[in-house]
CSV table of C-alpha atoms in Angstrom, one decimal:
chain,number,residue,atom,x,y,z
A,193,UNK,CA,-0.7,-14.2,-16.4
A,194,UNK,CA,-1.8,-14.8,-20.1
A,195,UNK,CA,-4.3,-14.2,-22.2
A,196,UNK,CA,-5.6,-17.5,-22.2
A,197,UNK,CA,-4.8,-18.1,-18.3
A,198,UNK,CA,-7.1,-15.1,-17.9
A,199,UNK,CA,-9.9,-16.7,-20.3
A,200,UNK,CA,-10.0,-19.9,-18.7
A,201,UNK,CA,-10.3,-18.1,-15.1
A,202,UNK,CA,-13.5,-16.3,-16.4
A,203,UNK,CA,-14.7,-18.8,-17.6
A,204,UNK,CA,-15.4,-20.4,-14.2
A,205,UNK,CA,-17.9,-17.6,-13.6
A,206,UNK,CA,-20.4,-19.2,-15.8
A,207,UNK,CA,-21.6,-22.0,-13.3
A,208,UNK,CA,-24.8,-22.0,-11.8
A,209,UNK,CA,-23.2,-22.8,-8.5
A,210,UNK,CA,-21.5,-19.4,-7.4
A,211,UNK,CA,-20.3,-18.1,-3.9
A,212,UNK,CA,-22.1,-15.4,-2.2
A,213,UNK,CA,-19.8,-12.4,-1.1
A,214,UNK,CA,-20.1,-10.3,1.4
A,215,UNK,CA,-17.2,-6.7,0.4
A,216,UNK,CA,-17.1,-5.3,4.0
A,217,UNK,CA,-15.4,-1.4,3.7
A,218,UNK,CA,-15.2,1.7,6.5
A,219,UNK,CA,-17.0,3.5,3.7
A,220,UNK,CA,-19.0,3.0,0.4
A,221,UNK,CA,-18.9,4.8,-2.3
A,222,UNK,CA,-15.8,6.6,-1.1
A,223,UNK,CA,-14.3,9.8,-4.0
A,224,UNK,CA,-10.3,8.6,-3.0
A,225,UNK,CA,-11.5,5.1,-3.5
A,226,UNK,CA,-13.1,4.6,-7.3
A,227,UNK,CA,-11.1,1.6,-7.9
A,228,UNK,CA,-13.0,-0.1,-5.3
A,229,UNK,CA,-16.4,0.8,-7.0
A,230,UNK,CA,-15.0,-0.6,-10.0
A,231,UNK,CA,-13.8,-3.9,-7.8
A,232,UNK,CA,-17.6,-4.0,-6.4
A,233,UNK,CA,-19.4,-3.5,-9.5
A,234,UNK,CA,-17.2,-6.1,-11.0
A,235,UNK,CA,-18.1,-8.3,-8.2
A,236,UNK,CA,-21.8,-7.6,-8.2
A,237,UNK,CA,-21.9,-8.6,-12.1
A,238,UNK,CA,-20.7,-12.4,-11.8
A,239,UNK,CA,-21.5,-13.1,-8.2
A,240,UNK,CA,-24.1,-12.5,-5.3
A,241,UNK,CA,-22.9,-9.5,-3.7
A,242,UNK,CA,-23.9,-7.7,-0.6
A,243,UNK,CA,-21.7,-4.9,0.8
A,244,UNK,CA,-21.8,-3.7,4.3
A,245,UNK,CA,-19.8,-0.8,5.5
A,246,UNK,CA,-18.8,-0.3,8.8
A,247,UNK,CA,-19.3,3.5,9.0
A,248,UNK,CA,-21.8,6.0,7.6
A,249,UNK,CA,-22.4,7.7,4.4
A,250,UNK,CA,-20.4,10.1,2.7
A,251,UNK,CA,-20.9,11.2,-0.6
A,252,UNK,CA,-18.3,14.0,-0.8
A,253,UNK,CA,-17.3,14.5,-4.5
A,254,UNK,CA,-18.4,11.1,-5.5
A,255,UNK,CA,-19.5,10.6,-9.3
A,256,UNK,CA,-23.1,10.5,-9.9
A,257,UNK,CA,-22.4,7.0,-10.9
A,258,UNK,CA,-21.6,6.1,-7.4
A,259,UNK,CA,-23.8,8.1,-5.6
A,260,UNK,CA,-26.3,6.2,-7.2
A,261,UNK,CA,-25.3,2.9,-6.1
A,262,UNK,CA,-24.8,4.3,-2.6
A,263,UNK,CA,-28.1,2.7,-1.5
A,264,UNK,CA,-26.9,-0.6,-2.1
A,265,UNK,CA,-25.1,-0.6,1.1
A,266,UNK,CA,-26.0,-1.9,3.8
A,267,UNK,CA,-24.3,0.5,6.9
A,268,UNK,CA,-23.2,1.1,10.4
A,269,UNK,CA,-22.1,4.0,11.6
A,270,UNK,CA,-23.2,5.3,14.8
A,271,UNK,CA,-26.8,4.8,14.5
A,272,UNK,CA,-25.9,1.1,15.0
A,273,UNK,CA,-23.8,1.6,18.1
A,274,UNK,CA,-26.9,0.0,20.2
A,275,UNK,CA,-27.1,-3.1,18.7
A,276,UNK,CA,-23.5,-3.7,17.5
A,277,UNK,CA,-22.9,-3.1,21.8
A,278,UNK,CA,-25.8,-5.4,22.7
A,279,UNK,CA,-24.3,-8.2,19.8
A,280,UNK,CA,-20.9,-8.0,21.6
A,281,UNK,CA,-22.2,-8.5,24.9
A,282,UNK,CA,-24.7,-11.0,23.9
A,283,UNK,CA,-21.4,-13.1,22.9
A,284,UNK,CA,-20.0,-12.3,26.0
A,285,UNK,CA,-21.8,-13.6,28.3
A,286,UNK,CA,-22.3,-16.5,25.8
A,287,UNK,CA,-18.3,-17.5,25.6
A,288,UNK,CA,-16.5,-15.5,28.0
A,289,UNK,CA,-13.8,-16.8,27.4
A,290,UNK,CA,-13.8,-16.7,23.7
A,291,UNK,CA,-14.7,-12.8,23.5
A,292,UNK,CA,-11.3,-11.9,25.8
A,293,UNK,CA,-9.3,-13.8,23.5
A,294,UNK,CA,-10.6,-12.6,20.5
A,295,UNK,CA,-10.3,-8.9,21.6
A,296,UNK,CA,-6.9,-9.8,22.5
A,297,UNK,CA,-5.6,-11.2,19.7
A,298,UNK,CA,-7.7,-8.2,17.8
A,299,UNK,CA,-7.0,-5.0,19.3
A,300,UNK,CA,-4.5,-5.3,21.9
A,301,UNK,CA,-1.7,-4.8,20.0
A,302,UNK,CA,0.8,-1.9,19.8
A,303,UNK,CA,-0.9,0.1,17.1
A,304,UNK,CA,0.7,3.1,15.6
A,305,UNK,CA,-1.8,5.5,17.2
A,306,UNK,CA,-4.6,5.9,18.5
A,307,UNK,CA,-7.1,6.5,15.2
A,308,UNK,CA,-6.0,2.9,14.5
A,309,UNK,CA,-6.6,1.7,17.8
A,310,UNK,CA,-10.1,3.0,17.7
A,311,UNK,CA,-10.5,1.5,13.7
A,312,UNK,CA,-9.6,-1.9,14.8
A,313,UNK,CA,-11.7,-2.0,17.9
A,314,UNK,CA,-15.0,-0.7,16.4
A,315,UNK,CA,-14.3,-3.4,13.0
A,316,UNK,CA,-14.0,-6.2,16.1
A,317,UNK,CA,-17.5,-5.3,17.5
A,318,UNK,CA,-18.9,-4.5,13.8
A,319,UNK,CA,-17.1,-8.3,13.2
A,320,UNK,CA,-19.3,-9.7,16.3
A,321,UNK,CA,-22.2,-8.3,14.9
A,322,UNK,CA,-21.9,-8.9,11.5
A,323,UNK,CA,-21.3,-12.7,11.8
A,324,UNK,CA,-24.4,-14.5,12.9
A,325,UNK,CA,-26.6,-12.4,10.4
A,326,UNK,CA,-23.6,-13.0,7.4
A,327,UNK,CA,-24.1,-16.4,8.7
A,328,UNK,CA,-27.9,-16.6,8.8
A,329,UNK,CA,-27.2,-15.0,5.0
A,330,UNK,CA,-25.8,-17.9,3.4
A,331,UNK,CA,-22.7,-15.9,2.9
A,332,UNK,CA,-19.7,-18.3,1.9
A,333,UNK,CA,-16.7,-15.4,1.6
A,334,UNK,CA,-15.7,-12.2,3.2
A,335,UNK,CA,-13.9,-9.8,0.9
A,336,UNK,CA,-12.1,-7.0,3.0
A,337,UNK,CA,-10.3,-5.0,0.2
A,338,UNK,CA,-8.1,-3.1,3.2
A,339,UNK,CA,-5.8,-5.0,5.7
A,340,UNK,CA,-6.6,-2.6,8.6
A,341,UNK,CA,-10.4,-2.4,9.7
A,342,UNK,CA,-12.1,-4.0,7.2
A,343,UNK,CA,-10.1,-7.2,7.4
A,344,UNK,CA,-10.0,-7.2,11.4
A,345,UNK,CA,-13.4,-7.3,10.8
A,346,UNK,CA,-13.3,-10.2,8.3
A,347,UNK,CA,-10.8,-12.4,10.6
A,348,UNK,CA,-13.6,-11.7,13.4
A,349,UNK,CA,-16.2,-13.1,11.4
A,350,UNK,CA,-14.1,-16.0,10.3
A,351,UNK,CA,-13.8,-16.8,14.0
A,352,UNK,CA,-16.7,-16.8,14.8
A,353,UNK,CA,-18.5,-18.6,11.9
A,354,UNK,CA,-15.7,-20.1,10.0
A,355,UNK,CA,-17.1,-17.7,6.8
A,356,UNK,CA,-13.4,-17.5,4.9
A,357,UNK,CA,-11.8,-14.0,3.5
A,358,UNK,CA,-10.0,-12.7,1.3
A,359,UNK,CA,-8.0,-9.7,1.6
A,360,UNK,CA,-6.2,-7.3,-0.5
A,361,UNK,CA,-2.9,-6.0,0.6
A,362,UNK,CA,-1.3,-2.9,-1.3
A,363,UNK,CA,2.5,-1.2,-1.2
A,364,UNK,CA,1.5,1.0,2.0
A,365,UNK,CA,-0.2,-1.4,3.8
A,366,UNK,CA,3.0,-3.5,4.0
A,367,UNK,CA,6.0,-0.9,5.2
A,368,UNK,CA,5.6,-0.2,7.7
A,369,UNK,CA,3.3,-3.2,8.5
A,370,UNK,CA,0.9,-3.2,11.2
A,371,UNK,CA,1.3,-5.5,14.3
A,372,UNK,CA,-1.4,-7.8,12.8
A,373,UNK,CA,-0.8,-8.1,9.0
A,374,UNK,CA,0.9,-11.1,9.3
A,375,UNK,CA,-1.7,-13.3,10.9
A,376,UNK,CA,-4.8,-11.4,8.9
A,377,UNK,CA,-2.5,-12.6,5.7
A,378,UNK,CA,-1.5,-16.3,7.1
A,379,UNK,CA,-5.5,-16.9,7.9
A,380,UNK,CA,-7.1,-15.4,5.0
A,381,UNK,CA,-7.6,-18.4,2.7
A,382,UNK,CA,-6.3,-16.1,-0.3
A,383,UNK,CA,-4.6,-12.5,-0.8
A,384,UNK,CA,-4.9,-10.1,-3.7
A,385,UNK,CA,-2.3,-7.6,-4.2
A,386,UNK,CA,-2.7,-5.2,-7.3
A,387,UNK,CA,0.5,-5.0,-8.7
A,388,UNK,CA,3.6,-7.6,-9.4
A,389,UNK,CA,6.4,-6.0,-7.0
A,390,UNK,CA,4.6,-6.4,-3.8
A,391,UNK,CA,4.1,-9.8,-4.1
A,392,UNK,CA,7.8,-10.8,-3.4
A,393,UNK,CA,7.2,-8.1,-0.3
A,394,UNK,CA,4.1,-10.4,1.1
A,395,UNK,CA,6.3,-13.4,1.0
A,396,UNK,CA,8.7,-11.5,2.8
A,397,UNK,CA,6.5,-11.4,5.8
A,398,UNK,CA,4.4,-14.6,4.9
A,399,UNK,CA,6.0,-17.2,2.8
A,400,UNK,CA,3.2,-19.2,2.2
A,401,UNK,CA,0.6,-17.1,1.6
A,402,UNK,CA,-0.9,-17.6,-1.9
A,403,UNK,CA,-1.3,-14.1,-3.5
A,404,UNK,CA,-3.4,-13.2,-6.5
A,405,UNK,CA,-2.3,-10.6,-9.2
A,406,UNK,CA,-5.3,-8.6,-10.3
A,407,UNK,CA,-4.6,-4.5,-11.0
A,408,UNK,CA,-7.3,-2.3,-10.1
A,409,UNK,CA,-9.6,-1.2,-13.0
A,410,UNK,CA,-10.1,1.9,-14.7
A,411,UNK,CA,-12.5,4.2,-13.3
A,412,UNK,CA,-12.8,7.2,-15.8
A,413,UNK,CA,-14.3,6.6,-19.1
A,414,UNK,CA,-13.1,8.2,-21.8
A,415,UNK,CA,-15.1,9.0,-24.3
A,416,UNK,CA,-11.6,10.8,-25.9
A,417,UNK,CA,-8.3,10.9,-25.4
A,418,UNK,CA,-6.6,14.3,-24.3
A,419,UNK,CA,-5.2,16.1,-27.6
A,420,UNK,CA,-1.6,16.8,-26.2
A,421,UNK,CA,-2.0,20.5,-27.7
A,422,UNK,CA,2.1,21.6,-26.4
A,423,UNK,CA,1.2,25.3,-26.7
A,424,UNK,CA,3.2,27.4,-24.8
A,425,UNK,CA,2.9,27.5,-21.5
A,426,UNK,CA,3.0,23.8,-21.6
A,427,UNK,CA,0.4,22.4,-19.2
A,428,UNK,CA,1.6,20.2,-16.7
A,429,UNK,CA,-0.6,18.3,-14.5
A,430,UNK,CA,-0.1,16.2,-11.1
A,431,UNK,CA,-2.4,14.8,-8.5
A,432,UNK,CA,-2.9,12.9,-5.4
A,433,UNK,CA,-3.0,13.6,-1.5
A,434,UNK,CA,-0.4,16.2,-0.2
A,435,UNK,CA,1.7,13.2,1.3
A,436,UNK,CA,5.0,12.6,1.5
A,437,UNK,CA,5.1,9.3,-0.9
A,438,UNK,CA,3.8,11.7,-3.4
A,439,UNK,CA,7.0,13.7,-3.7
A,440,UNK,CA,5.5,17.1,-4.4
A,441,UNK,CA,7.8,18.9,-2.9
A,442,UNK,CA,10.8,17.5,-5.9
A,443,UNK,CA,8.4,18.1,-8.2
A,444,UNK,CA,8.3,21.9,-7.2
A,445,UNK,CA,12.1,22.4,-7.0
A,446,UNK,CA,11.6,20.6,-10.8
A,447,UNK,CA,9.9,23.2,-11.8
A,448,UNK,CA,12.1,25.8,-10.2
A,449,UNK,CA,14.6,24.5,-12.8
A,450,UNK,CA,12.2,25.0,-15.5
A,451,UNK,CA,11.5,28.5,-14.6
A,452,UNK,CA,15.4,29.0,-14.5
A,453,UNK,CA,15.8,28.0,-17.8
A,454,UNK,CA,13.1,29.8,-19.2
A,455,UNK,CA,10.8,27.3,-20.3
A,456,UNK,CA,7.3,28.2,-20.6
A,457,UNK,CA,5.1,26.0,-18.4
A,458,UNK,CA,2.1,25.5,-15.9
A,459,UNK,CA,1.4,23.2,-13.3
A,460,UNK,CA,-1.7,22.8,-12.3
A,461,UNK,CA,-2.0,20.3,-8.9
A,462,UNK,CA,-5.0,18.7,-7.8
A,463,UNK,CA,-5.6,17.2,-4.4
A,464,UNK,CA,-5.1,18.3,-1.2
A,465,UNK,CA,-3.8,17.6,2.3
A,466,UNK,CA,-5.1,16.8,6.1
A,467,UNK,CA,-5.8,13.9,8.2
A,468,UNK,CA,-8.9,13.3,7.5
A,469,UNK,CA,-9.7,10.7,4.6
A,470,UNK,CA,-6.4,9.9,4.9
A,471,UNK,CA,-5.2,12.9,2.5
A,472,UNK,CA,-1.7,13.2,4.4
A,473,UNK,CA,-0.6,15.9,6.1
A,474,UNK,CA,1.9,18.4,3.8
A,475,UNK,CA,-0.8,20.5,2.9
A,476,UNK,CA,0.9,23.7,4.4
A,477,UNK,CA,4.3,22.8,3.4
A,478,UNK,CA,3.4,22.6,-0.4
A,479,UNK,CA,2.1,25.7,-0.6
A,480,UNK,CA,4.8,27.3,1.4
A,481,UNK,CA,7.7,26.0,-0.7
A,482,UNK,CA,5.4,27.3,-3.7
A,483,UNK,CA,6.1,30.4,-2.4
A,484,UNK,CA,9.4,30.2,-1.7
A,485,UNK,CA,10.6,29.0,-5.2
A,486,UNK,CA,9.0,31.8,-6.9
A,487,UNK,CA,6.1,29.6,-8.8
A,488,UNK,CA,2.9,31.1,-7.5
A,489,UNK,CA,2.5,32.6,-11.0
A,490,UNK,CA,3.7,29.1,-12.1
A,491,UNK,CA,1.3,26.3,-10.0
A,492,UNK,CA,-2.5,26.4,-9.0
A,493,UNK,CA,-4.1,24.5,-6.5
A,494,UNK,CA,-7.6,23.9,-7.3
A,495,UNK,CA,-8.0,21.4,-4.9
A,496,UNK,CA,-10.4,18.6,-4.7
A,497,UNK,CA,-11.9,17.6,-7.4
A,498,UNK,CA,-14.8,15.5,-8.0
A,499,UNK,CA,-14.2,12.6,-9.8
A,500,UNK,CA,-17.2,13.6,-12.6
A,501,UNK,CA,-14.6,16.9,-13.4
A,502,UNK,CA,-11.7,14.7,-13.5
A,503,UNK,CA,-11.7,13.8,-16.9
A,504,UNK,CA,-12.1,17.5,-18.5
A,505,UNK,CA,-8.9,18.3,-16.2
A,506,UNK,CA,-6.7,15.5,-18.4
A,507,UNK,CA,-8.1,16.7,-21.3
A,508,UNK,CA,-6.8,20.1,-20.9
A,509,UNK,CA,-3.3,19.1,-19.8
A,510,UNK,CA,-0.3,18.3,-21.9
A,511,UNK,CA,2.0,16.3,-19.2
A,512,UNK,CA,1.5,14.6,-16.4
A,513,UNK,CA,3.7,13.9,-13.4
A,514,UNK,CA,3.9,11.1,-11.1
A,515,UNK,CA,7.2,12.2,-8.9
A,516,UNK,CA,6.4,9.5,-6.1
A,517,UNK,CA,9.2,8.4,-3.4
A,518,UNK,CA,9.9,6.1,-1.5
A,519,UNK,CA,9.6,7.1,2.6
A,520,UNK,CA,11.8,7.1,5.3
A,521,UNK,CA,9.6,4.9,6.9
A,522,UNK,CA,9.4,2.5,3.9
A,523,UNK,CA,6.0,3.8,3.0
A,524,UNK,CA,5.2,4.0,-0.8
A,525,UNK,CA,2.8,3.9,-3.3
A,526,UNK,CA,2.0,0.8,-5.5
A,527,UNK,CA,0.5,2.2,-9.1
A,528,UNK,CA,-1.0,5.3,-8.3
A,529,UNK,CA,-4.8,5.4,-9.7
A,530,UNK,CA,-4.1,9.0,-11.0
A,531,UNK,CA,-1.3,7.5,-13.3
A,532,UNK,CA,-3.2,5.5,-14.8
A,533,UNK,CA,-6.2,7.2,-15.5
A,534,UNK,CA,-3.5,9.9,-17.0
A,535,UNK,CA,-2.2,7.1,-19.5
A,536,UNK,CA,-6.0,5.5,-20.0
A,537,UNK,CA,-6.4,9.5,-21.6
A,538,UNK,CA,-3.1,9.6,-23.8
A,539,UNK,CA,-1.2,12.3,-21.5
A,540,UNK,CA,2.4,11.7,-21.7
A,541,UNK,CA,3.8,10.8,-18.2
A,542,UNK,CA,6.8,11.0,-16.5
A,543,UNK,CA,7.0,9.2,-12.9
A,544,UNK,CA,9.5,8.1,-10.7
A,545,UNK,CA,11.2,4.5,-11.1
A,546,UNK,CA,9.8,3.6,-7.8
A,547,UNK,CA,7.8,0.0,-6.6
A,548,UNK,CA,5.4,-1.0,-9.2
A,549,UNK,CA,5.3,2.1,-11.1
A,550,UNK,CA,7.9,0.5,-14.0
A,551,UNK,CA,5.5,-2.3,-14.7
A,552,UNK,CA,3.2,0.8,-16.4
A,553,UNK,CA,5.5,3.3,-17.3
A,554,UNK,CA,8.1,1.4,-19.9
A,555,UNK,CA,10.9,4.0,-20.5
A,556,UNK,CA,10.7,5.3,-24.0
A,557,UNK,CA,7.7,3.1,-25.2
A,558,UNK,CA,4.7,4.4,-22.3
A,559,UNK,CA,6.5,7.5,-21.1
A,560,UNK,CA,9.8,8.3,-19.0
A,561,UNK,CA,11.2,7.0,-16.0
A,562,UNK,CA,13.3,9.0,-13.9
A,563,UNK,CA,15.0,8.1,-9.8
A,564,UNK,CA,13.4,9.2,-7.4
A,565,UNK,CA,14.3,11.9,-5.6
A,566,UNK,CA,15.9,13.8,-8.3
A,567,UNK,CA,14.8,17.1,-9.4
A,568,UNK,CA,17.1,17.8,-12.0
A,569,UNK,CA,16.5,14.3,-13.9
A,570,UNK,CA,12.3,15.0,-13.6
A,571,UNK,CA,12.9,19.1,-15.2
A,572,UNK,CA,14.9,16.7,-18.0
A,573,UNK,CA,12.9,14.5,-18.7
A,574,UNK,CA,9.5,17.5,-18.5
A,575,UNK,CA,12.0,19.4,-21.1
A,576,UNK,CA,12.1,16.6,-23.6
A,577,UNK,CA,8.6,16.4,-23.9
A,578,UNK,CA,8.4,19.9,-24.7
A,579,UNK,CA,10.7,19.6,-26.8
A,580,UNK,CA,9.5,16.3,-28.7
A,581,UNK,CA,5.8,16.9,-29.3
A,582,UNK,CA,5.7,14.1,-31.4
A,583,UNK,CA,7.5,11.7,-29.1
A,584,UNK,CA,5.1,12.6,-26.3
A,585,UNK,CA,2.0,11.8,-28.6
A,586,UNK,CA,3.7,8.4,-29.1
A,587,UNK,CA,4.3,7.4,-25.7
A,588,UNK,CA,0.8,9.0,-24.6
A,589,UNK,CA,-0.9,6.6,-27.1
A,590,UNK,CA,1.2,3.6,-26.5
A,591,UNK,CA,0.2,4.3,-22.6
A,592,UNK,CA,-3.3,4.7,-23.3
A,593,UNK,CA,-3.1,1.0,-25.2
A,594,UNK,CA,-1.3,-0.9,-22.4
A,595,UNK,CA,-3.7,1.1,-19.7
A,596,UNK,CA,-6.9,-0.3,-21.8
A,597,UNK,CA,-5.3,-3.4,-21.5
A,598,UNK,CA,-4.2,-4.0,-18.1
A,599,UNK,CA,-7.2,-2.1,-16.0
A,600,UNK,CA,-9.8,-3.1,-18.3
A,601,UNK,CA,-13.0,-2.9,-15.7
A,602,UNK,CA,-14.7,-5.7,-17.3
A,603,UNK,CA,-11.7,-8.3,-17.5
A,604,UNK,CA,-10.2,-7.5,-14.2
A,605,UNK,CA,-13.6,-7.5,-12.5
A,606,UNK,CA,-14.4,-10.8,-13.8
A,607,UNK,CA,-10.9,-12.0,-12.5
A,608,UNK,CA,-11.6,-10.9,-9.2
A,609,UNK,CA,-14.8,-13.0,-9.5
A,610,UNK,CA,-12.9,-15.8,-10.1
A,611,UNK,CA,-10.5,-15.8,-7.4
A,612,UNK,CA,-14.2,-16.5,-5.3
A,613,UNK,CA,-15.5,-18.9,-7.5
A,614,UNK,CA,-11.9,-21.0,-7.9
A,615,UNK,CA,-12.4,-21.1,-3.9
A,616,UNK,CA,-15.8,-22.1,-4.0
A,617,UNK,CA,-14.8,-25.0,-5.9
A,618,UNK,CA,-11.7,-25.7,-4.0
A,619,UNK,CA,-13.1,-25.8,-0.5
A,620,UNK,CA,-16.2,-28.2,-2.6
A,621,UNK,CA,-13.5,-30.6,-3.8
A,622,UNK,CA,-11.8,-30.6,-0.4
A,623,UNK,CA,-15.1,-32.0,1.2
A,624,UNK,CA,-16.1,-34.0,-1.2
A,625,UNK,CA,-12.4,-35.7,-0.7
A,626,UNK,CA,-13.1,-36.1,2.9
């Protein structure tokens, strides 16, 4: 999109007339989720915005920034369990009928297992709920930033009361797909996707779906950028969930190779494994091949981190690593937010050539690109940095220009306004026509 596509697409957000939104998320503010703060604060600064969340609180390493928007939300959880029951049976003894098909078509469906199962049935009943007050709201759109729950929940709602949705479908949520992605994408009325490769991979499953390209937003503000010391030990820094599409594990036999040829190093990786929060479940295994390779002198684990120390972490790091893969299953990440907080910060990066990682990291220019899967290519392209201070500071600072221009958190929220507003005035024209 260009510059001036982007301008005249904000500029729609200036009418009197807007759309009133209603973000529906499992949780709000969520620390693995700062991109979708950013999405609702954008949304909240051009539009009437209510956010409802289908589970409880959890402020668990958020930044003080979101905790103190937390009590904007308007939640679930268990404490609703009464009412959300007695809405659900209220609308079936209303339209028998209608409640058995709609918990059909909504949760029987051969789901993965059964954590999903239970998602998608309690976003159903949160859906039944939800609609006649969204409804009684004025709302005009449903925005369910996940295709799982929170858009179940959505497509509920926009049975029931014909409220529209949007959704926004990412790399993982679309290999493998779940049973009902298909028909949440054919029905919403628009999807966003946050990167350019996965667009072509929505099509694959829906054809004519009409998909939005907005990339997330930076979360981190940086006040400076990281000064890229390169003393010896050079400090190497990676993050993320312990998860498979992460590709830890290569990045550990990589530095196995570095420690073989004597090159001063240390990694320092952040994040953490187990099944809740979605953190995947290689925990154990990364530490174990740590071990095993000789780099416990080499690595630290310190964890989970808030996302207020995040920032003092890139600053003190010379390099960082994005070694992500591509499953077995087909599972992958799109951008991770990590990356580009790294480049927003002027770190150096090297990442694997993987999905949409290429449309950030330009080889040579923003940092190195290296295949997947490939330990020997990622110790390479670690040892060139080292050995090209200069280089690195170049493609840190070209990164940290193309980051400030693609996530910028004011122009890509205003964007995402206007996706609601364009519809707003779509659907107006379309009854006015009638």
């Amino acid at each position: 999109m260009s510059a001036s596509e982007k301008t005249a697409m904000t500029e729609h957000i200036s009418d009197k007339d807007l759309p009133r939104v209603a973000v529906i998320l499992l949780w709000y503010p969520l620390f693995t989720q700062p991109f979708i703060f950013r999405d609702v604060q954008g949304l909240k600064a051009h539009l009437p915005t209510d956010v409802y969340t289908l589970y409880g609180l959890n402020l668990r390493l958020c930044s003080k920034e979101m905790q103190a928007d937390a009590p904007s939300a308007k939640r679930l959880g268990v404490r609703a369990l009464p009412a959300i029951l007695f809405s659900a049976l209220k609308f079936f003894l209303k339209s028998p009928g209608r409640f058995c098909r709609l918990f059909k078509d909504n949760v029987c469906r051969r789901w993965p297992n059964l954590e999903v199962l239970g998602e998608n049935l309690w976003a159903f009943l949160c859906g039944l709920h939800l609609a006649p007050m969204l409804q009684a709201k004025g709302t005009d759109y449903t925005y369910a930033p996940w295709p799982r729950g929170t858009a179940t929940c959505a497509r509920t709602i926009f049975a029931v009361t014909g409220i529209p949705y949007i959704t926004c479908v990412r790399a993982n949520n679309l290999r493998p797909a779940d049973p009902d992605l298909a028909d949440k994408m054919r029905e919403a009325c628009l999807v966003r996707t946050n990167n350019k490769a996965d667009v072509q991979r929505i099509h694959a499953i829906t054809p004519d779906t009409r998909v939005d390209v907005i990339y997330n937003c930076l979360t981190l503000h940086v006040d400076s950028p990281a000064p890229v010391r390169m003393e010896k030990p050079v400090q190497l820094l990676a993050c993320g969930r312990f998860d498979v599409t992460k590709g830890f594990d290569i990045l550990l036999k990589a530095c196995s190779l570095l420690l073989a040829q004597n090159i001063p190093f240390h990694l320092t990786l952040v994040g953490g494994g187990g099944k809740m929060m979605g953190l995947g479940g290689m925990d154990t295994s990364i530490h174990e091949l740590c071990t095993k390779l000789g780099l416990d002198e080499h690595v630290s684990f310190p964890g989970l981190v808030s996302h207020d120390a995040f920032p003092a972490i890139l600053k003190s790091h010379d390099i960082f690593l994005a070694p992500c893969v591509v499953a077995s299953d087909g599972q992958c990440d799109g951008i991770p937010n990590t990356l580009i907080e790294a480049m927003s910060f002027g770190l150096p990066v090297v990442a694997s050539d993987v999905n949409a990682i290429p449309e950030i990291v330009l080889n040579e220019q923003t940092g190195l690109l290296v295949p997947q899967r490939d330990p020997e290519a990622l110790a390479s392209a670690i040892t060139r940095l080292i050995n090209d201070a200069d280089f690195a500071r170049s493609c840190g600072q070209n990164g940290a220009r193309l980051a400030k221009e693609l996530f910028s958190p004011e122009q890509n929220g205003a964007l995402l306004a206007s996706l609601f507003v364009r519809e707003f005035r779509r659907s107006g024209d379309a009854s006015c026509a009638e």
